[in-house]
JSON list of C-alpha atoms in Angstrom, two decimals:
[
{"chain": "S", "resi": 1, "resn": "UNK", "atom": "CA", "xyz": [-11.99, -45.85, -53.13]},
{"chain": "S", "resi": 2, "resn": "UNK", "atom": "CA", "xyz": [-13.39, -48.58, -50.87]},
{"chain": "S", "resi": 3, "resn": "UNK", "atom": "CA", "xyz": [-16.45, -49.16, -53.04]},
{"chain": "S", "resi": 4, "resn": "UNK", "atom": "CA", "xyz": [-14.24, -49.84, -56.08]},
{"chain": "S", "resi": 5, "resn": "UNK", "atom": "CA", "xyz": [-12.32, -52.64, -54.41]},
{"chain": "S", "resi": 6, "resn": "UNK", "atom": "CA", "xyz": [-13.50, -56.18, -55.13]},
{"chain": "S", "resi": 7, "resn": "UNK", "atom": "CA", "xyz": [-14.52, -57.82, -51.82]},
{"chain": "S", "resi": 8, "resn": "UNK", "atom": "CA", "xyz": [-12.78, -61.00, -52.98]},
{"chain": "S", "resi": 9, "resn": "UNK", "atom": "CA", "xyz": [-9.48, -59.22, -53.62]},
{"chain": "S", "resi": 10, "resn": "UNK", "atom": "CA", "xyz": [-6.69, -61.16, -51.90]},
{"chain": "S", "resi": 11, "resn": "UNK", "atom": "CA", "xyz": [-5.52, -58.24, -49.72]},
{"chain": "S", "resi": 12, "resn": "UNK", "atom": "CA", "xyz": [-9.07, -57.73, -48.39]},
{"chain": "S", "resi": 13, "resn": "UNK", "atom": "CA", "xyz": [-9.39, -61.44, -47.63]},
{"chain": "S", "resi": 14, "resn": "UNK", "atom": "CA", "xyz": [-5.95, -61.57, -46.00]},
{"chain": "S", "resi": 15, "resn": "UNK", "atom": "CA", "xyz": [-6.65, -58.54, -43.82]},
{"chain": "S", "resi": 16, "resn": "UNK", "atom": "CA", "xyz": [-10.01, -59.95, -42.72]},
{"chain": "S", "resi": 17, "resn": "UNK", "atom": "CA", "xyz": [-8.45, -63.32, -41.93]},
{"chain": "S", "resi": 18, "resn": "UNK", "atom": "CA", "xyz": [-5.63, -61.68, -39.93]},
{"chain": "S", "resi": 19, "resn": "UNK", "atom": "CA", "xyz": [-7.99, -59.44, -37.96]},
{"chain": "S", "resi": 20, "resn": "UNK", "atom": "CA", "xyz": [-10.51, -62.24, -37.29]},
{"chain": "S", "resi": 21, "resn": "UNK", "atom": "CA", "xyz": [-7.79, -64.48, -35.87]},
{"chain": "S", "resi": 22, "resn": "UNK", "atom": "CA", "xyz": [-5.65, -61.94, -34.05]},
{"chain": "S", "resi": 23, "resn": "UNK", "atom": "CA", "xyz": [-5.94, -60.04, -30.82]},
{"chain": "S", "resi": 24, "resn": "UNK", "atom": "CA", "xyz": [-5.34, -56.30, -31.25]},
{"chain": "S", "resi": 25, "resn": "UNK", "atom": "CA", "xyz": [-1.86, -56.62, -29.75]},
{"chain": "S", "resi": 26, "resn": "UNK", "atom": "CA", "xyz": [-0.96, -59.43, -32.21]},
{"chain": "S", "resi": 27, "resn": "UNK", "atom": "CA", "xyz": [-1.62, -57.44, -35.41]},
{"chain": "S", "resi": 28, "resn": "UNK", "atom": "CA", "xyz": [1.58, -57.12, -37.43]},
{"chain": "S", "resi": 29, "resn": "UNK", "atom": "CA", "xyz": [3.00, -53.92, -38.91]},
{"chain": "S", "resi": 30, "resn": "UNK", "atom": "CA", "xyz": [4.02, -50.40, -38.00]},
{"chain": "S", "resi": 31, "resn": "UNK", "atom": "CA", "xyz": [1.73, -48.38, -35.70]},
{"chain": "S", "resi": 32, "resn": "UNK", "atom": "CA", "xyz": [0.16, -46.64, -38.72]},
{"chain": "S", "resi": 33, "resn": "UNK", "atom": "CA", "xyz": [-0.33, -49.98, -40.51]},
{"chain": "S", "resi": 34, "resn": "UNK", "atom": "CA", "xyz": [-2.00, -51.40, -37.39]},
{"chain": "S", "resi": 35, "resn": "UNK", "atom": "CA", "xyz": [-4.31, -48.39, -37.19]},
{"chain": "S", "resi": 36, "resn": "UNK", "atom": "CA", "xyz": [-5.08, -48.71, -40.91]},
{"chain": "S", "resi": 37, "resn": "UNK", "atom": "CA", "xyz": [-5.95, -52.38, -40.53]},
{"chain": "S", "resi": 38, "resn": "UNK", "atom": "CA", "xyz": [-8.14, -51.56, -37.54]},
{"chain": "S", "resi": 39, "resn": "UNK", "atom": "CA", "xyz": [-9.87, -48.78, -39.49]},
{"chain": "S", "resi": 40, "resn": "UNK", "atom": "CA", "xyz": [-10.60, -51.03, -42.46]},
{"chain": "S", "resi": 41, "resn": "UNK", "atom": "CA", "xyz": [-11.75, -53.89, -40.23]},
{"chain": "S", "resi": 42, "resn": "UNK", "atom": "CA", "xyz": [-13.87, -51.89, -37.74]},
{"chain": "S", "resi": 43, "resn": "UNK", "atom": "CA", "xyz": [-15.17, -49.01, -39.87]},
{"chain": "S", "resi": 44, "resn": "UNK", "atom": "CA", "xyz": [-15.33, -50.36, -43.43]},
{"chain": "S", "resi": 45, "resn": "UNK", "atom": "CA", "xyz": [-16.16, -53.90, -42.25]},
{"chain": "S", "resi": 46, "resn": "UNK", "atom": "CA", "xyz": [-14.83, -56.00, -45.15]},
{"chain": "S", "resi": 47, "resn": "UNK", "atom": "CA", "xyz": [-16.86, -59.01, -46.26]},
{"chain": "S", "resi": 48, "resn": "UNK", "atom": "CA", "xyz": [-15.93, -61.62, -48.82]},
{"chain": "S", "resi": 49, "resn": "UNK", "atom": "CA", "xyz": [-18.65, -63.03, -51.04]},
{"chain": "S", "resi": 50, "resn": "UNK", "atom": "CA", "xyz": [-17.10, -66.07, -52.72]},
{"chain": "S", "resi": 51, "resn": "UNK", "atom": "CA", "xyz": [-15.72, -68.72, -50.39]},
{"chain": "S", "resi": 52, "resn": "UNK", "atom": "CA", "xyz": [-13.81, -70.26, -53.31]},
{"chain": "S", "resi": 53, "resn": "UNK", "atom": "CA", "xyz": [-12.29, -66.97, -54.39]},
{"chain": "S", "resi": 54, "resn": "UNK", "atom": "CA", "xyz": [-12.88, -64.91, -57.49]},
{"chain": "S", "resi": 55, "resn": "UNK", "atom": "CA", "xyz": [-11.97, -66.06, -61.00]},
{"chain": "S", "resi": 56, "resn": "UNK", "atom": "CA", "xyz": [-10.75, -62.54, -61.80]},
{"chain": "S", "resi": 57, "resn": "UNK", "atom": "CA", "xyz": [-7.69, -63.01, -59.60]},
{"chain": "S", "resi": 58, "resn": "UNK", "atom": "CA", "xyz": [-6.48, -66.25, -61.14]},
{"chain": "S", "resi": 59, "resn": "UNK", "atom": "CA", "xyz": [-3.37, -65.96, -63.23]},
{"chain": "S", "resi": 60, "resn": "UNK", "atom": "CA", "xyz": [-5.07, -65.58, -66.58]},
{"chain": "S", "resi": 61, "resn": "UNK", "atom": "CA", "xyz": [-3.88, -63.02, -69.07]},
{"chain": "S", "resi": 62, "resn": "UNK", "atom": "CA", "xyz": [-7.34, -61.58, -69.76]},
{"chain": "S", "resi": 63, "resn": "UNK", "atom": "CA", "xyz": [-7.84, -60.27, -66.19]},
{"chain": "S", "resi": 64, "resn": "UNK", "atom": "CA", "xyz": [-4.37, -58.84, -65.65]},
{"chain": "S", "resi": 65, "resn": "UNK", "atom": "CA", "xyz": [-5.57, -55.24, -66.08]},
{"chain": "S", "resi": 66, "resn": "UNK", "atom": "CA", "xyz": [-8.39, -55.85, -63.58]},
{"chain": "S", "resi": 67, "resn": "UNK", "atom": "CA", "xyz": [-5.92, -57.13, -61.00]},
{"chain": "S", "resi": 68, "resn": "UNK", "atom": "CA", "xyz": [-3.64, -54.14, -61.63]},
{"chain": "S", "resi": 69, "resn": "UNK", "atom": "CA", "xyz": [-6.61, -51.80, -61.19]},
{"chain": "S", "resi": 70, "resn": "UNK", "atom": "CA", "xyz": [-7.51, -53.47, -57.89]},
{"chain": "S", "resi": 71, "resn": "UNK", "atom": "CA", "xyz": [-3.92, -53.04, -56.73]},
{"chain": "S", "resi": 72, "resn": "UNK", "atom": "CA", "xyz": [-4.05, -49.31, -57.55]},
{"chain": "S", "resi": 73, "resn": "UNK", "atom": "CA", "xyz": [-7.40, -48.93, -55.79]},
{"chain": "S", "resi": 74, "resn": "UNK", "atom": "CA", "xyz": [-6.06, -50.71, -52.70]},
{"chain": "S", "resi": 75, "resn": "UNK", "atom": "CA", "xyz": [-2.91, -48.56, -52.62]},
{"chain": "S", "resi": 76, "resn": "UNK", "atom": "CA", "xyz": [-5.03, -45.42, -53.02]},
{"chain": "S", "resi": 77, "resn": "UNK", "atom": "CA", "xyz": [-7.31, -46.47, -50.17]},
{"chain": "S", "resi": 78, "resn": "UNK", "atom": "CA", "xyz": [-4.35, -47.25, -47.90]},
{"chain": "S", "resi": 79, "resn": "UNK", "atom": "CA", "xyz": [-2.69, -43.89, -48.59]},
{"chain": "S", "resi": 80, "resn": "UNK", "atom": "CA", "xyz": [-5.96, -42.01, -47.92]},
{"chain": "S", "resi": 81, "resn": "UNK", "atom": "CA", "xyz": [-6.49, -43.87, -44.64]},
{"chain": "S", "resi": 82, "resn": "UNK", "atom": "CA", "xyz": [-2.86, -43.23, -43.61]},
{"chain": "S", "resi": 83, "resn": "UNK", "atom": "CA", "xyz": [-3.29, -39.53, -44.36]},
{"chain": "S", "resi": 84, "resn": "UNK", "atom": "CA", "xyz": [-6.49, -39.49, -42.31]},
{"chain": "S", "resi": 85, "resn": "UNK", "atom": "CA", "xyz": [-4.86, -41.28, -39.37]},
{"chain": "S", "resi": 86, "resn": "UNK", "atom": "CA", "xyz": [-1.84, -38.97, -39.38]},
{"chain": "S", "resi": 87, "resn": "UNK", "atom": "CA", "xyz": [-4.15, -35.93, -39.47]},
{"chain": "S", "resi": 88, "resn": "UNK", "atom": "CA", "xyz": [-6.24, -37.00, -36.46]},
{"chain": "S", "resi": 89, "resn": "UNK", "atom": "CA", "xyz": [-3.89, -35.24, -34.03]},
{"chain": "S", "resi": 90, "resn": "UNK", "atom": "CA", "xyz": [-4.61, -31.94, -35.78]},
{"chain": "S", "resi": 91, "resn": "UNK", "atom": "CA", "xyz": [-8.39, -32.42, -36.01]},
{"chain": "S", "resi": 92, "resn": "UNK", "atom": "CA", "xyz": [-9.99, -29.32, -34.46]},
{"chain": "S", "resi": 93, "resn": "UNK", "atom": "CA", "xyz": [-11.89, -30.63, -31.46]},
{"chain": "S", "resi": 94, "resn": "UNK", "atom": "CA", "xyz": [-12.06, -28.88, -28.14]},
{"chain": "S", "resi": 95, "resn": "UNK", "atom": "CA", "xyz": [-10.03, -30.17, -25.23]},
{"chain": "S", "resi": 96, "resn": "UNK", "atom": "CA", "xyz": [-11.70, -33.10, -23.46]},
{"chain": "S", "resi": 97, "resn": "UNK", "atom": "CA", "xyz": [-14.07, -33.69, -26.38]},
{"chain": "S", "resi": 98, "resn": "UNK", "atom": "CA", "xyz": [-14.51, -36.60, -28.76]},
{"chain": "S", "resi": 99, "resn": "UNK", "atom": "CA", "xyz": [-15.85, -36.06, -32.29]},
{"chain": "S", "resi": 100, "resn": "UNK", "atom": "CA", "xyz": [-18.34, -38.46, -33.87]},
{"chain": "S", "resi": 101, "resn": "UNK", "atom": "CA", "xyz": [-20.35, -37.96, -37.02]},
{"chain": "S", "resi": 102, "resn": "UNK", "atom": "CA", "xyz": [-22.54, -39.53, -39.64]},
{"chain": "S", "resi": 103, "resn": "UNK", "atom": "CA", "xyz": [-22.98, -38.78, -43.35]},
{"chain": "S", "resi": 104, "resn": "UNK", "atom": "CA", "xyz": [-26.54, -38.68, -44.69]},
{"chain": "S", "resi": 105, "resn": "UNK", "atom": "CA", "xyz": [-27.59, -38.58, -48.35]},
{"chain": "S", "resi": 106, "resn": "UNK", "atom": "CA", "xyz": [-30.87, -37.20, -49.68]},
{"chain": "S", "resi": 107, "resn": "UNK", "atom": "CA", "xyz": [-32.26, -36.84, -53.19]},
{"chain": "S", "resi": 108, "resn": "UNK", "atom": "CA", "xyz": [-34.33, -33.83, -52.24]},
{"chain": "S", "resi": 109, "resn": "UNK", "atom": "CA", "xyz": [-33.64, -30.35, -50.95]},
{"chain": "S", "resi": 110, "resn": "UNK", "atom": "CA", "xyz": [-37.03, -29.93, -49.26]},
{"chain": "S", "resi": 111, "resn": "UNK", "atom": "CA", "xyz": [-36.31, -29.29, -45.60]},
{"chain": "S", "resi": 112, "resn": "UNK", "atom": "CA", "xyz": [-39.42, -31.10, -44.32]},
{"chain": "S", "resi": 113, "resn": "UNK", "atom": "CA", "xyz": [-38.48, -34.29, -46.17]},
{"chain": "S", "resi": 114, "resn": "UNK", "atom": "CA", "xyz": [-34.90, -34.06, -44.93]},
{"chain": "S", "resi": 115, "resn": "UNK", "atom": "CA", "xyz": [-36.11, -33.52, -41.36]},
{"chain": "S", "resi": 116, "resn": "UNK", "atom": "CA", "xyz": [-38.38, -36.56, -41.68]},
{"chain": "S", "resi": 117, "resn": "UNK", "atom": "CA", "xyz": [-35.58, -38.75, -43.09]},
{"chain": "S", "resi": 118, "resn": "UNK", "atom": "CA", "xyz": [-33.12, -37.58, -40.41]},
{"chain": "S", "resi": 119, "resn": "UNK", "atom": "CA", "xyz": [-35.58, -38.44, -37.65]},
{"chain": "S", "resi": 120, "resn": "UNK", "atom": "CA", "xyz": [-35.51, -42.05, -38.92]},
{"chain": "S", "resi": 121, "resn": "UNK", "atom": "CA", "xyz": [-31.69, -42.26, -38.87]},
{"chain": "S", "resi": 122, "resn": "UNK", "atom": "CA", "xyz": [-30.62, -44.17, -35.71]},
{"chain": "S", "resi": 123, "resn": "UNK", "atom": "CA", "xyz": [-27.18, -42.51, -35.54]},
{"chain": "S", "resi": 124, "resn": "UNK", "atom": "CA", "xyz": [-28.73, -39.03, -35.74]},
{"chain": "S", "resi": 125, "resn": "UNK", "atom": "CA", "xyz": [-31.27, -40.01, -33.09]},
{"chain": "S", "resi": 126, "resn": "UNK", "atom": "CA", "xyz": [-28.41, -40.96, -30.74]},
{"chain": "S", "resi": 127, "resn": "UNK", "atom": "CA", "xyz": [-26.89, -37.51, -31.22]},
{"chain": "S", "resi": 128, "resn": "UNK", "atom": "CA", "xyz": [-30.18, -35.74, -30.49]},
{"chain": "S", "resi": 129, "resn": "UNK", "atom": "CA", "xyz": [-30.80, -37.81, -27.35]},
{"chain": "S", "resi": 130, "resn": "UNK", "atom": "CA", "xyz": [-27.36, -37.30, -25.79]},
{"chain": "S", "resi": 131, "resn": "UNK", "atom": "CA", "xyz": [-27.57, -36.57, -22.08]},
{"chain": "S", "resi": 132, "resn": "UNK", "atom": "CA", "xyz": [-24.40, -34.45, -22.09]},
{"chain": "S", "resi": 133, "resn": "UNK", "atom": "CA", "xyz": [-25.22, -30.76, -21.62]},
{"chain": "S", "resi": 134, "resn": "UNK", "atom": "CA", "xyz": [-21.97, -29.55, -23.15]},
{"chain": "S", "resi": 135, "resn": "UNK", "atom": "CA", "xyz": [-22.45, -30.89, -26.69]},
{"chain": "S", "resi": 136, "resn": "UNK", "atom": "CA", "xyz": [-21.26, -29.04, -29.78]},
{"chain": "S", "resi": 137, "resn": "UNK", "atom": "CA", "xyz": [-23.00, -29.88, -33.07]},
{"chain": "S", "resi": 138, "resn": "UNK", "atom": "CA", "xyz": [-21.45, -29.43, -36.50]},
{"chain": "S", "resi": 139, "resn": "UNK", "atom": "CA", "xyz": [-23.34, -29.68, -39.79]},
{"chain": "S", "resi": 140, "resn": "UNK", "atom": "CA", "xyz": [-21.74, -29.60, -43.22]},
{"chain": "S", "resi": 141, "resn": "UNK", "atom": "CA", "xyz": [-23.92, -29.60, -46.33]},
{"chain": "S", "resi": 142, "resn": "UNK", "atom": "CA", "xyz": [-22.90, -30.25, -49.93]},
{"chain": "S", "resi": 143, "resn": "UNK", "atom": "CA", "xyz": [-25.37, -30.08, -52.82]},
{"chain": "S", "resi": 144, "resn": "UNK", "atom": "CA", "xyz": [-24.60, -31.45, -56.27]},
{"chain": "S", "resi": 145, "resn": "UNK", "atom": "CA", "xyz": [-26.87, -30.92, -59.29]},
{"chain": "S", "resi": 146, "resn": "UNK", "atom": "CA", "xyz": [-27.69, -34.01, -61.33]},
{"chain": "S", "resi": 147, "resn": "UNK", "atom": "CA", "xyz": [-29.43, -34.45, -64.67]},
{"chain": "S", "resi": 148, "resn": "UNK", "atom": "CA", "xyz": [-33.17, -33.84, -64.80]},
{"chain": "S", "resi": 149, "resn": "UNK", "atom": "CA", "xyz": [-33.16, -31.20, -62.08]},
{"chain": "S", "resi": 150, "resn": "UNK", "atom": "CA", "xyz": [-32.44, -33.75, -59.36]},
{"chain": "S", "resi": 151, "resn": "UNK", "atom": "CA", "xyz": [-30.24, -32.70, -56.46]},
{"chain": "S", "resi": 152, "resn": "UNK", "atom": "CA", "xyz": [-27.86, -34.88, -54.52]},
{"chain": "S", "resi": 153, "resn": "UNK", "atom": "CA", "xyz": [-27.78, -33.47, -51.00]},
{"chain": "S", "resi": 154, "resn": "UNK", "atom": "CA", "xyz": [-25.15, -34.66, -48.53]},
{"chain": "S", "resi": 155, "resn": "UNK", "atom": "CA", "xyz": [-25.31, -33.70, -44.87]},
{"chain": "S", "resi": 156, "resn": "UNK", "atom": "CA", "xyz": [-22.56, -34.56, -42.45]},
{"chain": "S", "resi": 157, "resn": "UNK", "atom": "CA", "xyz": [-23.83, -34.24, -38.91]},
{"chain": "S", "resi": 158, "resn": "UNK", "atom": "CA", "xyz": [-21.11, -34.26, -36.29]},
{"chain": "S", "resi": 159, "resn": "UNK", "atom": "CA", "xyz": [-21.07, -33.89, -32.55]},
{"chain": "S", "resi": 160, "resn": "UNK", "atom": "CA", "xyz": [-18.34, -33.11, -30.05]},
{"chain": "S", "resi": 161, "resn": "UNK", "atom": "CA", "xyz": [-19.20, -34.71, -26.74]},
{"chain": "S", "resi": 162, "resn": "UNK", "atom": "CA", "xyz": [-17.32, -34.86, -23.48]},
{"chain": "S", "resi": 163, "resn": "UNK", "atom": "CA", "xyz": [-14.99, -37.83, -23.23]},
{"chain": "S", "resi": 164, "resn": "UNK", "atom": "CA", "xyz": [-16.44, -40.13, -20.59]},
{"chain": "S", "resi": 165, "resn": "UNK", "atom": "CA", "xyz": [-13.15, -40.32, -18.62]},
{"chain": "S", "resi": 166, "resn": "UNK", "atom": "CA", "xyz": [-12.95, -36.51, -18.49]},
{"chain": "S", "resi": 167, "resn": "UNK", "atom": "CA", "xyz": [-16.51, -36.01, -17.22]},
{"chain": "S", "resi": 168, "resn": "UNK", "atom": "CA", "xyz": [-16.73, -34.00, -14.02]}
]
């Protein structure tokens, strides 16, 4: 949903402005709204492209459906993030562990090419070079066929590492 939202949409600009100016304790809203704003700001990293705004959001009749679509996309994104945040307490990690992961996309299913591409991914390299001896790796793979015999291969590589405060 995030990729369908115009970066110059007023709610994106307002959120970025609020988060740029505010300290974490000054962010307004319910606890879930604060977490949502933090997620969008820190993980999705919103950027605006037009300093004068976008003509699509002016009050002209011809763009009304575009604005309504952006509103639906924003509401969909917010509900998905809220669902994710509320589900974090039930995420299956072991006690004293923190889960981190990275999605990787490949247009090939050849394992040597995938291995080569993964070795160039800085996030994956951090996982491989972890000094923690009690690391649990998780790999999820989804493969989608595309036209022309091309495959879209998605790997999600995750790691459960000991929380630094709980280290012995």
